[in-house]
XYZ file of C-alpha atoms in Angstrom:
310
model
C 12.456 -89.349 40.237
C 15.996 -89.353 38.853
C 14.512 -89.069 35.386
C 13.281 -85.597 36.299
C 16.649 -83.881 36.220
C 17.997 -80.780 34.573
C 20.454 -81.596 31.831
C 22.310 -79.643 29.248
C 19.812 -77.712 27.168
C 17.965 -79.967 24.749
C 17.645 -77.013 22.396
C 18.678 -75.700 20.012
C 21.711 -77.953 19.493
C 20.172 -81.362 20.112
C 16.785 -80.819 18.499
C 16.675 -79.419 14.966
C 14.453 -76.402 14.595
C 12.336 -78.202 11.999
C 11.951 -81.329 14.100
C 8.301 -80.454 14.655
C 7.699 -80.701 10.907
C 9.250 -84.172 10.821
C 7.000 -85.189 13.719
C 3.920 -83.861 11.926
C 4.691 -85.508 8.583
C 5.662 -88.818 10.176
C 2.528 -88.830 12.297
C 0.268 -88.097 9.341
C 1.896 -90.817 7.230
C 1.542 -93.370 10.012
C -2.059 -92.347 10.660
C -2.890 -92.695 6.976
C -1.193 -96.080 6.772
C -2.972 -97.446 9.844
C -6.295 -96.079 8.604
C -5.833 -97.691 5.199
C -4.955 -101.055 6.715
C -7.934 -100.845 9.071
C -10.354 -100.150 6.229
C -8.770 -102.774 3.987
C -8.749 -105.596 6.525
C -11.686 -104.602 8.710
C -9.633 -105.820 11.652
C -10.484 -103.877 14.848
C -7.056 -104.673 16.284
C -5.740 -101.534 14.553
C -8.321 -99.204 16.093
C -6.403 -98.383 19.317
C -3.352 -97.425 17.267
C -5.520 -95.312 14.971
C -7.096 -93.441 17.882
C -3.742 -92.904 19.594
C -2.077 -91.518 16.479
C -5.044 -89.346 15.555
C -5.274 -87.853 19.023
C -1.530 -87.317 19.523
C -0.214 -85.995 16.197
C -0.985 -82.294 16.647
C -0.341 -82.112 20.429
C 3.051 -83.830 20.055
C 3.922 -81.568 17.125
C 3.094 -78.458 19.160
C 5.128 -79.693 22.126
C 8.083 -80.421 19.843
C 7.869 -76.952 18.317
C 7.719 -75.105 21.641
C 10.546 -77.214 23.060
C 12.699 -76.567 19.994
C 12.143 -72.812 20.090
C 12.473 -72.358 23.846
C 15.903 -72.460 25.434
C 14.841 -75.039 27.990
C 17.255 -76.939 30.210
C 14.834 -79.781 30.709
C 15.931 -83.114 29.320
C 13.753 -85.223 27.077
C 12.983 -87.640 29.975
C 11.795 -84.615 31.984
C 9.338 -83.603 29.312
C 8.094 -87.103 28.529
C 7.638 -87.983 32.201
C 5.718 -84.781 32.896
C 3.560 -85.297 29.805
C 2.608 -88.882 30.635
C 2.008 -88.256 34.336
C 0.297 -84.924 33.772
C -1.954 -86.197 31.011
C -3.033 -89.396 32.743
C -3.121 -88.271 36.378
C -4.568 -84.893 35.439
C -7.324 -86.643 33.520
C -8.062 -88.990 36.410
C -8.152 -86.138 38.926
C -10.307 -83.922 36.721
C -12.710 -86.732 35.859
C -13.173 -87.687 39.500
C -13.759 -84.117 40.657
C -16.139 -83.382 37.789
C -18.166 -86.501 38.566
C -18.438 -85.518 42.225
C -19.358 -81.935 41.310
C -22.053 -83.069 38.880
C -23.498 -85.446 41.450
C -23.550 -82.715 44.091
C -24.875 -79.871 41.932
C -27.102 -81.926 39.683
C -25.418 -80.401 36.632
C -21.944 -79.233 35.640
C -21.450 -75.562 34.688
C -18.732 -74.797 32.163
C -16.992 -72.568 34.702
C -16.694 -75.463 37.164
C -15.335 -77.750 34.439
C -12.741 -75.145 33.477
C -11.733 -74.529 37.096
C -11.311 -78.232 37.838
C -9.395 -79.099 34.688
C -7.032 -76.123 34.742
C -6.121 -76.806 38.372
C -5.831 -80.568 37.804
C -3.374 -80.049 34.966
C -1.113 -78.028 37.263
C -0.812 -80.860 39.797
C 2.171 -82.609 38.200
C 4.039 -79.369 37.318
C 3.511 -78.197 40.913
C 5.029 -81.431 42.237
C 7.922 -81.001 39.822
C 8.425 -77.437 41.066
C 8.394 -78.599 44.689
C 10.955 -81.257 43.836
C 13.216 -78.609 42.314
C 12.882 -76.614 45.534
C 13.856 -79.672 47.568
C 16.924 -80.105 45.345
C 17.711 -76.372 45.655
C 17.559 -75.917 41.904
C 16.316 -72.679 40.419
C 13.247 -72.981 38.163
C 12.754 -70.839 35.091
C 9.607 -69.601 33.418
C 10.676 -71.086 30.089
C 10.943 -74.540 31.678
C 7.464 -74.089 33.098
C 6.222 -73.132 29.645
C 7.594 -76.329 28.094
C 6.280 -78.516 30.914
C 2.878 -76.854 30.748
C 2.577 -77.318 27.000
C 3.646 -80.966 27.328
C 1.148 -81.662 30.113
C -1.664 -79.766 28.398
C -0.981 -81.548 25.117
C -1.033 -84.959 26.780
C -4.242 -84.071 28.613
C -5.834 -83.013 25.321
C -4.702 -86.225 23.613
C -6.126 -88.410 26.386
C -9.397 -86.489 26.278
C -9.582 -86.742 22.490
C -9.015 -90.500 22.564
C -11.886 -90.819 25.015
C -14.251 -88.786 22.836
C -13.190 -90.661 19.700
C -13.714 -94.032 21.360
C -17.176 -92.936 22.499
C -18.104 -91.874 18.962
C -16.756 -95.164 17.622
C -19.029 -97.118 19.947
C -22.092 -94.960 19.279
C -21.742 -95.243 15.496
C -21.149 -98.978 15.488
C -17.556 -98.721 14.274
C -18.043 -96.047 11.589
C -14.644 -94.388 11.084
C -15.834 -91.310 9.177
C -17.215 -89.402 12.198
C -14.193 -90.554 14.207
C -11.798 -89.067 11.640
C -13.843 -85.850 11.621
C -13.656 -85.611 15.414
C -9.914 -86.320 15.487
C -9.266 -83.621 12.886
C -11.374 -80.985 14.657
C -9.980 -81.675 18.103
C -6.443 -81.926 16.759
C -6.605 -78.448 15.258
C -8.462 -77.169 18.308
C -5.723 -78.426 20.618
C -3.385 -75.710 19.299
C -5.406 -73.087 21.141
C -6.786 -75.286 23.883
C -5.356 -77.218 26.799
C -1.719 -76.881 25.719
C -1.949 -73.095 25.451
C -3.830 -72.590 28.718
C -1.584 -74.868 30.767
C 1.565 -73.543 29.125
C 0.695 -69.959 30.036
C -0.293 -70.809 33.614
C 2.697 -73.066 34.219
C 5.152 -70.458 32.928
C 3.722 -67.946 35.397
C 3.899 -70.542 38.190
C 7.569 -71.345 37.565
C 8.422 -67.645 37.508
C 7.248 -67.134 41.104
C 10.037 -68.707 43.239
C 12.907 -66.824 41.581
C 11.105 -63.499 41.247
C 12.546 -60.527 43.127
C 8.986 -59.565 44.107
C 7.352 -62.858 44.903
C 4.095 -61.289 46.007
C 3.678 -59.548 42.667
C 4.722 -62.705 40.809
C 2.171 -64.726 42.785
C -0.575 -62.277 41.857
C 0.528 -62.495 38.239
C 0.280 -66.292 38.364
C -3.224 -66.099 39.832
C -4.231 -63.610 37.144
C -2.902 -65.868 34.383
C -4.638 -68.891 35.919
C -7.945 -67.009 36.111
C -7.488 -65.919 32.496
C -6.859 -69.530 31.460
C -9.984 -70.653 33.312
C -12.043 -67.929 31.634
C -10.682 -68.852 28.194
C -11.457 -72.512 28.862
C -14.989 -71.771 30.051
C -15.539 -69.420 27.133
C -14.296 -72.064 24.710
C -16.698 -74.684 26.089
C -19.613 -72.249 26.065
C -18.887 -71.108 22.514
C -18.518 -74.690 21.287
C -21.874 -75.557 22.850
C -23.683 -72.828 20.912
C -21.736 -73.483 17.724
C -19.744 -70.284 17.215
C -17.034 -68.211 18.868
C -14.738 -71.061 19.869
C -12.430 -70.416 16.894
C -11.817 -66.830 18.014
C -11.014 -67.966 21.557
C -8.692 -70.651 20.218
C -6.845 -68.142 18.039
C -6.500 -65.763 20.988
C -5.117 -68.538 23.200
C -2.696 -69.777 20.540
C -1.486 -66.243 19.807
C -0.834 -65.647 23.504
C 1.120 -68.911 23.727
C 3.265 -68.091 20.690
C 3.891 -64.551 21.956
C 5.057 -65.856 25.332
C 7.213 -68.513 23.671
C 8.899 -65.879 21.514
C 9.399 -63.514 24.459
C 10.917 -66.203 26.692
C 13.083 -67.384 23.804
C 14.499 -63.879 23.391
C 14.929 -63.449 27.145
C 16.740 -66.782 27.480
C 19.108 -65.917 24.643
C 19.922 -62.530 26.159
C 20.469 -64.168 29.532
C 22.748 -66.841 28.080
C 24.805 -64.232 26.226
C 25.228 -61.996 29.288
C 28.138 -62.933 31.613
C 26.539 -60.986 34.467
C 23.257 -62.814 34.047
C 25.010 -66.173 33.791
C 26.810 -65.570 37.093
C 23.831 -64.070 38.918
C 22.868 -66.238 41.895
C 19.273 -67.389 42.263
C 17.270 -64.818 44.181
C 14.921 -67.255 45.811
C 16.719 -70.585 45.638
C 19.995 -70.165 47.539
C 20.973 -73.164 49.633
C 20.973 -72.303 53.354
C 24.461 -71.308 54.435
C 25.635 -70.513 50.931
C 26.832 -66.989 50.345
C 25.108 -65.200 47.474
C 27.501 -64.814 44.597
C 29.882 -67.404 46.002
C 31.174 -70.449 44.172
C 28.537 -72.948 43.171
C 28.106 -75.935 45.438
C 27.955 -79.430 44.001
C 25.189 -80.147 46.505
C 22.956 -77.790 44.541
C 23.047 -79.946 41.442
C 20.702 -82.436 39.934
C 22.001 -85.831 38.861
C 25.547 -84.511 39.205
C 25.082 -81.730 36.660
C 25.309 -78.158 38.043
C 22.683 -75.735 36.882
C 24.389 -72.510 35.901
C 21.842 -71.059 33.549
C 20.026 -67.899 34.461
C 16.333 -67.478 34.078
C 14.610 -64.573 32.423
């Protein structure tokens, strides 16, 4: 797991603030090109690429935007690894549990689906958090936000590819309903899985370093319950044909508000000498004196973590 290491902040110096726009435009151009070639040649070999691009454009753009705005100290390998593992393993875990629940109950309530999926998406971030604890490295809420958005976006992309492939089979290879589905789910992903997991993961990563861990734990549970309720409400509203847009806008607004708040908090923390030198409240290596010189044993991949969390 050496790839999962804190590095020098990937933002804002390394990633241009408008990188998300380049990702969006490039993705749309590639999607259009692949779609045109597929229609022109009728060769199904291009279909997997078409589904992948269509499902990933908006989620990757959102992840790029949040990462560029947030002052995260996660490296690009951190984010990519979490996204791939979280999206694939989270999907496998959620699918297995949902199948077992449906077989046991005879049907699958939206609340159960939301509970399973929101918890499954936190599996990889929770392992990452435990690994940071083992390495005696202090987590930050902003890092949890970025990881959560990356994992939620990957989960949404995997789910969208599955739905699109199903529609492709049911329609005998008709691309028009597939394009319609990809567009709807792409826009919906802005206020869907990425937002819910980003909010919950930020609250989770804020717990270990909180001065009042009990209160922080309750806050995490409250955010997780809120995410589950938003997810269940989204599914219910989509089933009846109205209301899902309002829930999506609410979720997206909450995500952007938290991103802005953590961005401001991280900047204030980075500009404050006292905050920069403040020792971790919950992540001090045994035997190390609070406020003492940093120990090289509390580093990841040889790079000491000196940043302060919000």
